Coordinates of C-alpha atoms (C1' of nucleotides) in Angstrom, one line a residue:
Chain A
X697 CA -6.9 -4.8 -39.1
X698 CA -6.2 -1.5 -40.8
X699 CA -7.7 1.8 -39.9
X700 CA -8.4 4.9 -41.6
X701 CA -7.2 7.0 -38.6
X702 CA -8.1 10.6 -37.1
X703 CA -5.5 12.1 -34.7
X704 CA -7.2 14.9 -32.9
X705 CA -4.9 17.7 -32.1
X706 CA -5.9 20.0 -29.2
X707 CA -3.6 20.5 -27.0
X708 CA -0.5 18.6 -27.4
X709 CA 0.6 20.6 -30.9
X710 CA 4.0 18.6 -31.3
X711 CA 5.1 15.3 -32.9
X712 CA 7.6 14.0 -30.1
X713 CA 6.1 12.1 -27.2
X714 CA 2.7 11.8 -28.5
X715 CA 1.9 8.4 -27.8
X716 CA -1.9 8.5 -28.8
X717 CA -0.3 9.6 -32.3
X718 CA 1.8 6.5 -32.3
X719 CA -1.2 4.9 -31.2
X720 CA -2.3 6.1 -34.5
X721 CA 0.2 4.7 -36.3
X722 CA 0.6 1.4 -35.6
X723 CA -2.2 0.2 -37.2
X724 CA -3.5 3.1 -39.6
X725 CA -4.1 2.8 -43.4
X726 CA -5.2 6.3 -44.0
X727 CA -4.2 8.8 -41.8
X728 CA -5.9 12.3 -41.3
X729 CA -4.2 14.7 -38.6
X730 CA -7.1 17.2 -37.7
X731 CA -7.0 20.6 -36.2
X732 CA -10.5 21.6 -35.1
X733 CA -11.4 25.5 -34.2
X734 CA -13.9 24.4 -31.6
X735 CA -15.5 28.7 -31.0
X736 CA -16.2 27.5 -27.5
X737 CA -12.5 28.0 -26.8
X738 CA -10.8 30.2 -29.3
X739 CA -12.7 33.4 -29.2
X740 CA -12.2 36.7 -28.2
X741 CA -13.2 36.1 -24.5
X742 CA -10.3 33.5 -24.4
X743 CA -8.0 34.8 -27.2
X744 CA -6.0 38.2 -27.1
X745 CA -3.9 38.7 -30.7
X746 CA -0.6 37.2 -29.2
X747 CA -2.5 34.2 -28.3
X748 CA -3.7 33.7 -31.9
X749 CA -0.3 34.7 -33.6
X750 CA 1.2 32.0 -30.9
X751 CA -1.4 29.4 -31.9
X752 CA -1.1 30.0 -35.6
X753 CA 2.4 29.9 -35.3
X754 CA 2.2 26.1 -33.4
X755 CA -0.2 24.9 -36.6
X756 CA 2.0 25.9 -39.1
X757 CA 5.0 24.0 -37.7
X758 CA 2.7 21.2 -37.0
X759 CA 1.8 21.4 -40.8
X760 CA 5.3 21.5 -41.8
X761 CA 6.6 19.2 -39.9
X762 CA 4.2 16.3 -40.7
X763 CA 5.2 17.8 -44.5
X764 CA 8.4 16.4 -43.8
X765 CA 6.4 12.4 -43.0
X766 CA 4.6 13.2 -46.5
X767 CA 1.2 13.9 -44.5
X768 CA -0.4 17.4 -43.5
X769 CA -2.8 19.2 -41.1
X770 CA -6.3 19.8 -41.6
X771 CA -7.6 22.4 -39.8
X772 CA -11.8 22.7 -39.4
X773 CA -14.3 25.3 -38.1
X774 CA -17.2 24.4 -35.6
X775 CA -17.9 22.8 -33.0
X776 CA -16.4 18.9 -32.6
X777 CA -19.7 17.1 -32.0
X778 CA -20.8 18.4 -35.5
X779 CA -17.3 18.5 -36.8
X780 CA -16.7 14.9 -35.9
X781 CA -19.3 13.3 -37.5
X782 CA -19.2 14.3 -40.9
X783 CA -15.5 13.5 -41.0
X784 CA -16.0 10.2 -39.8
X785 CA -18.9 9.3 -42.7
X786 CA -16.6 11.3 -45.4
X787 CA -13.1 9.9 -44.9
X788 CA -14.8 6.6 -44.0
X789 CA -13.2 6.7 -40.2
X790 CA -12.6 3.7 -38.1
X791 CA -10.6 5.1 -35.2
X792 CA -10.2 8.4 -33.5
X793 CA -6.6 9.3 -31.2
X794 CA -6.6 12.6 -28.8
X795 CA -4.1 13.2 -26.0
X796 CA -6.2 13.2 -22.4
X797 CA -7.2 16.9 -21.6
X798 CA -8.8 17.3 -17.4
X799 CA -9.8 20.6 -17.5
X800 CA -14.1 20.1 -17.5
X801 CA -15.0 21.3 -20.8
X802 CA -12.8 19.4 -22.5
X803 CA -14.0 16.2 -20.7
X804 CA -17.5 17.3 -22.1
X805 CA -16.3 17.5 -25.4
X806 CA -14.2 14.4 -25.6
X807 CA -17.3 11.9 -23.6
X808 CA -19.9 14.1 -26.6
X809 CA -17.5 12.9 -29.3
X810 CA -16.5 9.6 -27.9
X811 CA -20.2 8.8 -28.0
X812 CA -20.6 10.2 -31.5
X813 CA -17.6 8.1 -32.2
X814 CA -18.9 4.6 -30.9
X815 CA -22.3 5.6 -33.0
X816 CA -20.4 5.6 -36.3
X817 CA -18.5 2.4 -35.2
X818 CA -15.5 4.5 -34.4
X819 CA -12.5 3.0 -32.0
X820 CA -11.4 5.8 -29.7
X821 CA -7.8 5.6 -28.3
X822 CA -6.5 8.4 -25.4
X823 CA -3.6 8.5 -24.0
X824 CA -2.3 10.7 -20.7
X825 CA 0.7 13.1 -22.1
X826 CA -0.1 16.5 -20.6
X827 CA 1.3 16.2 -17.6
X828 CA 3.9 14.4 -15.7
X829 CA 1.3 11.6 -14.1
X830 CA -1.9 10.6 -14.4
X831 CA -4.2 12.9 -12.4
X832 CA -6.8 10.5 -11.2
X833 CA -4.2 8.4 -10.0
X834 CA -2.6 11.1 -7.7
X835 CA -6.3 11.9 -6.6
X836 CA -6.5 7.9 -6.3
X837 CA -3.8 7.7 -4.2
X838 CA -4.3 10.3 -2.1
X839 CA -7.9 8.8 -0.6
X840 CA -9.7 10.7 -3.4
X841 CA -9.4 13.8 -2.8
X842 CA -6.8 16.2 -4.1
X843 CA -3.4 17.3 -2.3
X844 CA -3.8 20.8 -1.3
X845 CA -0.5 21.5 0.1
X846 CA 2.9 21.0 -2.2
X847 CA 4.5 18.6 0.4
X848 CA 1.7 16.4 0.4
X849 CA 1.7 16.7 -3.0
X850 CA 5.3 15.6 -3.6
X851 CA 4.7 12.4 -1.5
X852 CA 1.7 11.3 -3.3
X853 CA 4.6 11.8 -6.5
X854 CA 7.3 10.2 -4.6
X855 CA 4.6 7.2 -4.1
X856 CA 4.3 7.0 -7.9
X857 CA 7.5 6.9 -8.8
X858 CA 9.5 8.9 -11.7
X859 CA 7.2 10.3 -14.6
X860 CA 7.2 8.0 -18.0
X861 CA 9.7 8.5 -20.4
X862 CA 9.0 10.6 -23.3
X863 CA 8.5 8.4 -26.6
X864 CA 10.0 9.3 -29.8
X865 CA 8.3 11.5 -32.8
X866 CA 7.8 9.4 -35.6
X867 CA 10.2 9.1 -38.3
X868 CA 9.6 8.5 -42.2
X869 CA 10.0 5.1 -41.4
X870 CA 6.8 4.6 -39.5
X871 CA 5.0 6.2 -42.5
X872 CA 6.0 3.3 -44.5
X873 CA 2.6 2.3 -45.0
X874 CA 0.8 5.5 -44.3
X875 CA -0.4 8.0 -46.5
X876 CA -2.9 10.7 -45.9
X877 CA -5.2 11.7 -48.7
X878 CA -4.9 15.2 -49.1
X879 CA -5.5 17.4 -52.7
X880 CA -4.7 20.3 -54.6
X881 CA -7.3 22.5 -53.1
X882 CA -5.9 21.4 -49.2
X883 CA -5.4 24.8 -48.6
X884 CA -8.7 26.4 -49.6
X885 CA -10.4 23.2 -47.9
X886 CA -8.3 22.5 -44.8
X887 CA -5.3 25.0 -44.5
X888 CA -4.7 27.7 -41.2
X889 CA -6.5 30.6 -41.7
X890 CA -4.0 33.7 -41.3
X891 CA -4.3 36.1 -38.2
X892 CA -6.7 38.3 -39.4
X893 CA -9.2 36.1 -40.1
X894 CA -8.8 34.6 -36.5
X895 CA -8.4 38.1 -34.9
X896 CA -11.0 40.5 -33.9
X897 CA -8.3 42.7 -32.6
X898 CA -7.0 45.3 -35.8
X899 CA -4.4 46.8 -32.9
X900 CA -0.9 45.9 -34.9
X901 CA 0.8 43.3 -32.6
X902 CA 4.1 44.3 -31.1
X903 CA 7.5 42.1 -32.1
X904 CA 6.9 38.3 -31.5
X905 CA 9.2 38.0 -28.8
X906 CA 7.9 33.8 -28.4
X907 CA 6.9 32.2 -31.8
X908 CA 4.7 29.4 -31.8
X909 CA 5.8 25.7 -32.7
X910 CA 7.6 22.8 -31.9
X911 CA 10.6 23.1 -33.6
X912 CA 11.0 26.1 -31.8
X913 CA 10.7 24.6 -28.2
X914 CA 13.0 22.0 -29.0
X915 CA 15.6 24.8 -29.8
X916 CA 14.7 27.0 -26.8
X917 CA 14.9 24.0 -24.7
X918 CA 18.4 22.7 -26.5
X919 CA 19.9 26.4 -25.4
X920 CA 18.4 26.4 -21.6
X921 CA 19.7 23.0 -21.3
X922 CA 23.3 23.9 -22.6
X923 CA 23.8 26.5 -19.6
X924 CA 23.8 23.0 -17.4
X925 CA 25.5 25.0 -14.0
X926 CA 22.2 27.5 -14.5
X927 CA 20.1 25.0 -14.7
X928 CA 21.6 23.2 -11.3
X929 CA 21.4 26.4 -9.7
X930 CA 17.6 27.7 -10.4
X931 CA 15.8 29.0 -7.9
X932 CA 12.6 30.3 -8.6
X933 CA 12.1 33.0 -5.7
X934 CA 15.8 34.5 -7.0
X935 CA 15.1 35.1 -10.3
X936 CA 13.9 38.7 -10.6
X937 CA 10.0 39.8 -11.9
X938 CA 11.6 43.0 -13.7
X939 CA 14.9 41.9 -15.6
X940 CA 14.9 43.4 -18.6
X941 CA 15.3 39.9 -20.2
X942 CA 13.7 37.2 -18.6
X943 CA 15.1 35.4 -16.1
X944 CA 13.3 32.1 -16.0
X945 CA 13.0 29.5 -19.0
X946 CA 9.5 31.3 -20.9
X947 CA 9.2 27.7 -22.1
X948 CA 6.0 27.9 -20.1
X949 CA 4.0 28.7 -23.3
X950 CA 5.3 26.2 -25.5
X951 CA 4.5 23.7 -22.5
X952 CA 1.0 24.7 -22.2
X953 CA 0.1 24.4 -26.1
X954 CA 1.9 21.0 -25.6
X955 CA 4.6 22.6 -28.2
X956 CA 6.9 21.0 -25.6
X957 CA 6.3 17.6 -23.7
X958 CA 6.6 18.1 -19.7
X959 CA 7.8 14.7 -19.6
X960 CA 10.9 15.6 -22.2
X961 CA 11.3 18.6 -20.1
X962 CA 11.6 16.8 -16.6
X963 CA 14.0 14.2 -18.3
X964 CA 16.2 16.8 -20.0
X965 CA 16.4 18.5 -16.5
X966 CA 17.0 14.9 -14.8
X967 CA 19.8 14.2 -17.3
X968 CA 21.6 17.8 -16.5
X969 CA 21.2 17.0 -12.6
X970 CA 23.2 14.1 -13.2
X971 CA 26.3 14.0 -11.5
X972 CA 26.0 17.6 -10.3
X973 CA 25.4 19.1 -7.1
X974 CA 21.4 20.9 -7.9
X975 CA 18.4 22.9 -6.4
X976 CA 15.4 20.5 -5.4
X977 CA 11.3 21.4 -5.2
X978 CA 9.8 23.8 -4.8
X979 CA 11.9 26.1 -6.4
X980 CA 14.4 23.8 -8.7
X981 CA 13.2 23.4 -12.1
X982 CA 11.9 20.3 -11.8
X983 CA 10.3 21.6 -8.8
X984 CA 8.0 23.7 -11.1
X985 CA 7.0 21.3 -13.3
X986 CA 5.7 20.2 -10.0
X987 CA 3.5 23.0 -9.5
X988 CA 2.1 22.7 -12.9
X989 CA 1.1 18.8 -11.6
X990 CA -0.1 20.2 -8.0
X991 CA -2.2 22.4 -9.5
X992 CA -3.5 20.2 -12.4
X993 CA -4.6 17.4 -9.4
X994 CA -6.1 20.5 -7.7
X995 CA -8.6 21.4 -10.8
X996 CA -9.1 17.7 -11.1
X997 CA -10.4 16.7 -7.5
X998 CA -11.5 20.3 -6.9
X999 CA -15.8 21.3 -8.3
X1000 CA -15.9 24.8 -9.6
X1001 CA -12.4 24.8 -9.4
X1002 CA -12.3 28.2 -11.1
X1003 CA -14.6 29.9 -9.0
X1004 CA -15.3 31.6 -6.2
X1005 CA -18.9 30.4 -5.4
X1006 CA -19.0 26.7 -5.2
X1007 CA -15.8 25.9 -4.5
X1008 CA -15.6 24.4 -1.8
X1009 CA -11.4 24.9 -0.5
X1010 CA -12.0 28.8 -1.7
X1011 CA -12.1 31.4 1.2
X1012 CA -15.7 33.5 0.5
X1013 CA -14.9 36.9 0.1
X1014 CA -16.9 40.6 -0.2
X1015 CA -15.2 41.9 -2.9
X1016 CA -16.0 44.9 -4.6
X1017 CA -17.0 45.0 -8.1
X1018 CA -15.5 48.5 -9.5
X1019 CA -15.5 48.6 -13.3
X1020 CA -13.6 51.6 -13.3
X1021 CA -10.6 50.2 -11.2
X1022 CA -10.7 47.0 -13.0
X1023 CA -10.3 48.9 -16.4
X1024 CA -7.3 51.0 -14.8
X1025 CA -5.4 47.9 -14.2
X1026 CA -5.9 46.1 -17.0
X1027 CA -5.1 48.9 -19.1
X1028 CA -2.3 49.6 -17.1
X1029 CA -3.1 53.3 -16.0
X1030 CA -3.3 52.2 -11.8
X1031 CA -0.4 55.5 -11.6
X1032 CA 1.5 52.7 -10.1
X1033 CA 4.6 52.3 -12.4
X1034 CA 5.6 49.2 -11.7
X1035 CA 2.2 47.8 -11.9
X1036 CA 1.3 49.3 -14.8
X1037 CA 4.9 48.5 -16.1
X1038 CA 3.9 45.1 -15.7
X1039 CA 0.5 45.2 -16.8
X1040 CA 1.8 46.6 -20.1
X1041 CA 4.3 44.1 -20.9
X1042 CA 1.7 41.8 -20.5
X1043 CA -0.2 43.5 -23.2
X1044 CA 2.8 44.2 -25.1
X1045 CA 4.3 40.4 -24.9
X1046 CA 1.8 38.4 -23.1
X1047 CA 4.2 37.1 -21.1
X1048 CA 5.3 38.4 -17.3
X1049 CA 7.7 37.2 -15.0
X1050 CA 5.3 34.8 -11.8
X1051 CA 6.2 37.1 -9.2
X1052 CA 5.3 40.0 -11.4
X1053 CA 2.0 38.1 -11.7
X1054 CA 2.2 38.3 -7.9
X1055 CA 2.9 41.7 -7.5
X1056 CA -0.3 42.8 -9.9
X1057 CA -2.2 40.0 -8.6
X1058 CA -2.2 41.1 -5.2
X1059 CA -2.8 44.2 -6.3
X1060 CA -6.3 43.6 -7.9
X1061 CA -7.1 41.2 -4.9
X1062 CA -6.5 41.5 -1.5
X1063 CA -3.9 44.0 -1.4
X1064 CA -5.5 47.1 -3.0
X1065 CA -8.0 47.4 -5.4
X1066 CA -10.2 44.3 -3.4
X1067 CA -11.8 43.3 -6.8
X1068 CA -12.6 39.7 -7.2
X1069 CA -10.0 37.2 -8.6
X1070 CA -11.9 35.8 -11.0
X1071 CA -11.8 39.0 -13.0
X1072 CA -7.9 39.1 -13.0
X1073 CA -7.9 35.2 -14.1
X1074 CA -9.9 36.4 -17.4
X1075 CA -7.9 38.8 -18.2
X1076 CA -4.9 36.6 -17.4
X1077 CA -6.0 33.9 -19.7
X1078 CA -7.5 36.3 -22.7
X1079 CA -3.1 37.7 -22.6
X1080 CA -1.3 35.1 -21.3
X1081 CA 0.8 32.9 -23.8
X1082 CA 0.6 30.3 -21.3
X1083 CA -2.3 31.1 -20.0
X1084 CA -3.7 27.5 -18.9
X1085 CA -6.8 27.1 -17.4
X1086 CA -5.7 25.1 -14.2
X1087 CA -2.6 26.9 -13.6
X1088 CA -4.3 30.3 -13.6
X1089 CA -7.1 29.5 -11.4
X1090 CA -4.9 27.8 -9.2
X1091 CA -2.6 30.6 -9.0
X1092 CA -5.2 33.3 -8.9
X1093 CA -6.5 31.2 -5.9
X1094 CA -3.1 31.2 -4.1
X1095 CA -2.3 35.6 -4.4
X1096 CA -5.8 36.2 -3.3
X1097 CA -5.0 33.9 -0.4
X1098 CA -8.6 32.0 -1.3
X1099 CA -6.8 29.1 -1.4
X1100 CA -3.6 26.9 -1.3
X1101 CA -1.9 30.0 0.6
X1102 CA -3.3 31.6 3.8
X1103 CA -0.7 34.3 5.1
X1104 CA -2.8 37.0 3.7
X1105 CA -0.5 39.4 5.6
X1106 CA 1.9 39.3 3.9
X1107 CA 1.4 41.7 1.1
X1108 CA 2.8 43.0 -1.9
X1109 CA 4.2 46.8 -1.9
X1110 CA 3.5 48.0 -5.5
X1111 CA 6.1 50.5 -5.0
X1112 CA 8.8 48.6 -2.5
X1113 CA 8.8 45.1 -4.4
X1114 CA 9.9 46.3 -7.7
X1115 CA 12.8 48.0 -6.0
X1116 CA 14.3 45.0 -4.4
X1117 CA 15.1 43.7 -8.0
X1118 CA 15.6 47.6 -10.2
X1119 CA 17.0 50.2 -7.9
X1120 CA 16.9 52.5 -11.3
X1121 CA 13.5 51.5 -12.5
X1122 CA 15.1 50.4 -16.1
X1123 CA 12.1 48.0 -16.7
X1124 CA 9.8 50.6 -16.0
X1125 CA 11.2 53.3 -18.3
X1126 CA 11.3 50.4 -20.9
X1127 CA 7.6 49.2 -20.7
X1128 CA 7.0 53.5 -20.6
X1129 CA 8.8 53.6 -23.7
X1130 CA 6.9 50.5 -25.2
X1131 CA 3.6 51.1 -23.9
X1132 CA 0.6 52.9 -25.8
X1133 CA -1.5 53.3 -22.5
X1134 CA 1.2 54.4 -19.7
X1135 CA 2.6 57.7 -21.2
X1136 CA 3.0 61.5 -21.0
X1137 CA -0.4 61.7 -19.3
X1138 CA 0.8 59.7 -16.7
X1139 CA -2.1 58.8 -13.6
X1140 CA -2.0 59.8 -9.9
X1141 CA -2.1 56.3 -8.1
X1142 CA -6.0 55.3 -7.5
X1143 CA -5.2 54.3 -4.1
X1144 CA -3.4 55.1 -1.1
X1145 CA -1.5 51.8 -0.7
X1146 CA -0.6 52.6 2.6
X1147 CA -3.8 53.1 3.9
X1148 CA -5.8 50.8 2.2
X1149 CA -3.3 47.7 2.5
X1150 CA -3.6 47.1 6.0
X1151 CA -7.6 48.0 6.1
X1152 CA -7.8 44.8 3.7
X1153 CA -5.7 42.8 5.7
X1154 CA -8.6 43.2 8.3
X1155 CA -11.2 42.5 5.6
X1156 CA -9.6 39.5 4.9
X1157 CA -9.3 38.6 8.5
X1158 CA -12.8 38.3 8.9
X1159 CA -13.5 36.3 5.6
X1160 CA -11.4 33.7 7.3
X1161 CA -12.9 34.0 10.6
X1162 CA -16.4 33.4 8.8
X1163 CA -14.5 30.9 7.1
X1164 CA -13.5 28.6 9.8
X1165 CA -17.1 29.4 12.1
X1166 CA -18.6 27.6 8.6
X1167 CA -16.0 24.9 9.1
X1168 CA -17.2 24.4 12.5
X1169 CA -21.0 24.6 12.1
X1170 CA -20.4 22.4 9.1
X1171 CA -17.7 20.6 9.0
X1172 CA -18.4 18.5 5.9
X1173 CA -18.6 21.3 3.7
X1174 CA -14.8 21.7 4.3
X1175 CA -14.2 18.6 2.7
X1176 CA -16.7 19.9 -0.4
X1177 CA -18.7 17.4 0.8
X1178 CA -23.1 18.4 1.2
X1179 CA -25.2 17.2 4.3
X1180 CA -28.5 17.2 3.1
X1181 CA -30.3 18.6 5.8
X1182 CA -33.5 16.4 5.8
X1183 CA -32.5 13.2 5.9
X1184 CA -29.2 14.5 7.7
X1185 CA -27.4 12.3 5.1
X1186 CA -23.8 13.2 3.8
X1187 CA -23.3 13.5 -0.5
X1188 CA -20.1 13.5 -2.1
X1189 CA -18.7 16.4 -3.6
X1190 CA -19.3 16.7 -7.4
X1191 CA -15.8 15.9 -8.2
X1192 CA -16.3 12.6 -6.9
X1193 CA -19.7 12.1 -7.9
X1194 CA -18.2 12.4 -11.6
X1195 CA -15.7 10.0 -11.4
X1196 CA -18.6 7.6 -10.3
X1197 CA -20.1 7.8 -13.5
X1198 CA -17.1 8.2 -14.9
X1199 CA -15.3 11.0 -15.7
X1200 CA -12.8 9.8 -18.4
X1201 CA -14.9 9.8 -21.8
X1202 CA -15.6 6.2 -22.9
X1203 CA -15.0 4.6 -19.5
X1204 CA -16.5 3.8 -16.1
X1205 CA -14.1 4.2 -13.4
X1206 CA -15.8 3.3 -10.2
X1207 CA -15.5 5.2 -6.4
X1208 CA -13.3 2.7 -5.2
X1209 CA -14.0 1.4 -1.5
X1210 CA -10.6 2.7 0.1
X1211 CA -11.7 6.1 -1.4
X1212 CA -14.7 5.5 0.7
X1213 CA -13.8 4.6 3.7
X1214 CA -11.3 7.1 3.7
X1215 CA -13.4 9.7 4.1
X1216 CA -14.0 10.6 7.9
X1217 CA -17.1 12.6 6.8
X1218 CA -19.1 9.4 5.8
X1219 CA -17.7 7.9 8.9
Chain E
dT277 C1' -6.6 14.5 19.7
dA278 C1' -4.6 18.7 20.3
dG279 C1' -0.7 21.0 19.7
dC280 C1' 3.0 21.8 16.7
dT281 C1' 5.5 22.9 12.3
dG282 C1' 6.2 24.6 7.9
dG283 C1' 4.6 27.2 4.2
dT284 C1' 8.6 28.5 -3.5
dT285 C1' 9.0 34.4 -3.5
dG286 C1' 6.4 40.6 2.3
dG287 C1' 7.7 45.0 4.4
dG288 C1' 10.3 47.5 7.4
dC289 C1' 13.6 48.2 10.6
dA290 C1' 17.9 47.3 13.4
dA291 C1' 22.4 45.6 13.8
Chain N
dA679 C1' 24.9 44.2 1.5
dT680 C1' 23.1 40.6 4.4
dT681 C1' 20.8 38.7 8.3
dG682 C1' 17.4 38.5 11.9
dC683 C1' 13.5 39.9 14.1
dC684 C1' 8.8 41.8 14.5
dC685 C1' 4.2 42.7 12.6
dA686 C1' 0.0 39.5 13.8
dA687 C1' -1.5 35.1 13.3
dC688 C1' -3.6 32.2 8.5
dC689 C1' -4.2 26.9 7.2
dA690 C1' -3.1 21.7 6.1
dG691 C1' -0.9 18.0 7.5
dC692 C1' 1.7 15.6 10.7
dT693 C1' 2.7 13.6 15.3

DNA sequence: TAGCTGGTTGGGCAA
DNA sequence: ATTGCCCAACCAGCT
C-alpha cells in the first residue's frame, strides 16, 4: 500500500530526527510537506517581529532543504480543521504525519484534525520527538501525577533509561520513489509570505543576531560542540546574565522551533562527556535539557498549568494590577538600568541571558513592582525567540515563587545583581547605546527597592500561610484533586480526567489502576 | 508519621 | 578575591 502523504510541520521545523517524516516516507507515493499559519498561534498577541523573522527564517531552510530531496514546502493560511480538509479531498490524501505537541491547544487541534482525518478515510501517524521522553510516561511512572521537584524528576528519568537516539534526515535515496506534485505557480499558491506581510509591527527590526533554520542549528551546534573542555565544564549558575556576548549555548531557540532535535543535542553532549572528567544536573548541559523535560511533565500533569487561578500547585497571590508599572517595564523605562538594560535587549534581540530573566522577573513579581506573573509570561512569549509555552510558565511559576521554588526571601537586587557579573556596567552602556526607549531622558527608579523589597517579602509570607491553612482545611485540593462537597466524594484533577478519555488525539489511554491506588486522596 | 534535608543561580557583612 | 554566616523560615520528598 502506497499513500499520498501529508507531513504536518508545526513545531519540529528540521529534517533530522523526524521520525513521523520517515514515517512518511516509507510507504508514500505522493508526498506533500505542509506548513499551516494556524492565526490562533501566530498573531500579534503571540508574535513580536523577531519572532516572525525567526520563523520565516526556519521555513525557508525547511523549503530549501527539502529542495535539495526534489520536494518543497507548502505553506497555508487558516485554521487546520478547515485547512485540513480540503487538502485531503484535493491532493487525494490517505495519510497524515505530525510530530506529538503537549502543550493543550495543540492537543485540541491535533484530536479536531485527527477526527476530520478518520472522516475522509485518512491514516494519522504521530510520533514523540519534542522532548527527550515521552511525557505521559514520566507522569505514568511517577503514580500519575507530575514531578514537581528536579530530583524527583531525575529518578523518574533515571527509571526510563537514556533518551532514544536521534534518527537520520532523509537522504535522496529515500526519495527514490517519492515525488511531490508541485507547479509553476508554487509560489503564488503555497510559498512563505515575507515579513511584512506576517508583521503588524512597521518598527525596522535590529541586526538578526539568531537566524532561523536548521542548517543553521546544525552549525551553531557543530561550533559549541568543538569547544569540548567548555562543554565539560558548564555550569549554568556561572555563566554571567550581562556578558556582552552570551555566555550560554542560545541554541535554546532553535530547540524550541524544533530547528534542533533535543535528542541530537543530549547525544552530541553525551558523546563530548565521553572519556572526560564533566559537570552533571542541574547545572551541566545535559542538566538543562533536563529542565526543559521537568517542566514539559509539569505542563503535562499540571490543569491551568499557565495560570494563576486554577492551578492547583500555584501559591494564590493579591497582586496588583498597575498598567502604568507594567508599561515601564516592558518598555524598559523602570529607571533601573540594569533592568531596563535587560528589558531592552530583549526587545532589541529577543533573547536574554536565564538569570537576566530572573533578575527582571522578580522584579515584576514578588520583588518590586508585585504585578501578576502571568502578565510578564505574555510579554515573555510575544519577544522571546524561544519563548515556549511550558518552559515560560514554568519558569514564570518558579521567580514568582508560585511554584516549583518557595524561598521567596531570597530576592533579586536590581542594582546589586548586575554588579556581581559588570563592575563597569559595559552591558548597560551597550543596551543605552542600542536602545530607542532607555536614553537621554533617562527615568527616576519607580520604586524604592529597598523599602518595598522586604514589605513583599511579608506579602508573600502570608500568601503561603493562606496557602498551607487551605492545604489543611482541604487537603485534596493540594493534590489538584476536588471534593465535591455534597456527596463528600473526591474527583480527579482535570489533568487526569483527560487522559481518561484520552488525551493523545486518536487514542484512548485508560487511568490505569496503579495510578489509582496511588493516590492517598481516594484512599 | 513526624522530623529532617536539600533546594541550578540572594544580599550583605565579616574575616 | 573568596568563603562562611546570618537574615528568617518556604516546600516536596525522603526516611
Amino acid at each position: 500500500m502506497t499513500h499520498n502523504c501529508i507531513h504536518w510541520f508545526r513545531k519540529g521545523l528540521r529534517l533530522h530526527d523526524n521520525p513521523a517524516l520517515v514515517s512518511a516516507l516509507r510507504d508514500c507515493k505522493d508526498l506533500y510537506p505542509v506548513f499551516v499559519l494556524d492565526p490562533h498561534l501566530y498573531n500579534s498577541d503571540h508574535m513580536g517581529i523577531n519572532r516572525w523573522r525567526f520563523l520565516v527564517g526556519c521555513l525557508h531552510d525547511l523549503d530549501c532543504s527539502l529542495r535539495k530531496l526534489k520536494s518543497r514546502l507548502f505553506v497555508l493560511r487558516g485554521h487546520p480543521e478547515d485547512v485540513f480538509p480540503e487538502l485531503f479531498k484535493k491532493w487525494d490524501v490517505t495519510k497524515l504525519t505530525y510530530e506529538y505537541d503537549t502543550e493543550p491547544y495543540s492537543l485540541s487541534r491535533d484530536g479536531k484534525v485527527t477526527e476530520l482525518a478518520e472522516r475522509h478515510g485518512v491514516e494519522v501517524v504521530y510520533k514523540i520527538s519534542h522532548t527527550l521522553y515521552d511525557m505521559d510516561r514520566v507522569i505514568e511512572e511517577n503514580n500519575g501525577k507530575a514531578p514537581l521537584t528536579y530530583n524527583r524528576m531525575q529518578a523518574i528519568l533515571k527509571s526510563l533509561g537514556p533518551p532514544k537516539k536521534p534518527v537520520p534526515a532523509p537522504t535522496l535515496e529515500d526519495m527514490n520513489e517519492i515525488k511531490t506534485p508541485y507547479t509553476e505557480n508554487h509560489e503564488e499558491e503555497y510559498g512563505i509570505p515575507p515579513l511584512g506581510e506576517l508583521c503588524e509591527d512597521t518598527a525596522a527590526p535590529g541586526e538578526e543576531k539568531f537566524p532561523g533554520g536548521e542548517e543553521e542549528a546544525l552549525r551553531r551546534l557543530d561550533e559549541h560542540m568543538k569547544r569540548t573542555a567548555w562543554v565539560c565544564k558548564f555550569e549554568k549558575p556561572q555563566t554571567s546574565p550581562n556578558s556582552l556576548s552570551p555566555s550560554t549555548t542560545v541554541l535554546s531557540p532553535y530547540v524550541t522551533f524544533g530547528c534542533l532535535s533535543a535528542r541530537t543535542f543530549w547525544w552530541r553532549l553525551a558523546g563530548g562527556y565521553q572519556g572526560n572528567k564533566h559537570s552533571s544536573p542541574p547545572v551541566s548541559l545535559h542538566g538543562q535539557l533536563l529542565w526543559r523535560e521537568f517542566y514539559y511533565a509539569a505542563s503535562v500533569g499540571i490543569p491551568n498549568f499557565n495560570k494563576m487561578v486554577g492551578n492547583p500547585v500555584c501559591t494564590q497571590v493579591d497582586w496588583d494590577s498597575n498598567p502604568e508599572l507594567l508599561a515601564a517595564w516592558r518598555e524598559a523605562r523602570t529607571g533601573f538600568p540594569f533592568i531596563d538594560a535587560i528589558m531592552t535587549q530583549l526587545r532589541q534581540e529577543g533573547w536574554i541571558h536565564h538569570l537576566a530573566r530572573h533578575a527582571v522577573a522578580c522584579f515584576l513579581t514578588r520583588g518590586d513592582l508585585w504585578i501578576n506573573w502571568e502578565e510578564g509570561q505574555k510579554v515573555f512569549e510575544k519577544l522571546l525567540l524561544d519563548g515556549d509555552w511550558a518552559l515560560n510558565a514554568g519558569n514564570w511559576l518558579w521567580l514568582s515563587a508560585s511554584a516549583f521554588f518557595h524561598q521567596f526571601f531570597r530576592v533579586y537586587s536590581p542594582v546589586a545583581f548586575g554588579k556581581k557579573t559588570d563592575k563597569n556596567g559595559d552591558y548597560i552602556n551597550v543596551q543605552q547605546a542600542a536602545g530607542c526607549i532607555v536614553g537621554k531622558d533617562y527615568p527616576q527608579p519607580i520604586v524604592k527597592h529597598e523599602e518595598i523589597h522586604k514589605k513583599n517579602i511579608q506579602r508573600m509570607k502570608l500568601a503561603y500561610a493562606k496557602r498551607s491553612s487551605d492545604a489543611a482545611v482541604s487537603p485534596n485540593k493540594k493534590q489538584g484533586w476536588t471534593t465535591d462537597t455534597a456527596t463528600g466524594t473526591a474527583a480527579p484533577p482535570p489533568a487526569a480526567t483527560s487522559l481518561m478519555s484520552g488525551q493523545r488525539p486518536g487514542r484512548v489511554q485508560p487511568l490505569t489502576l496503579t495510578s489509582l491506588n496511588s493516590n492517598t486522596a481516594l484512599l
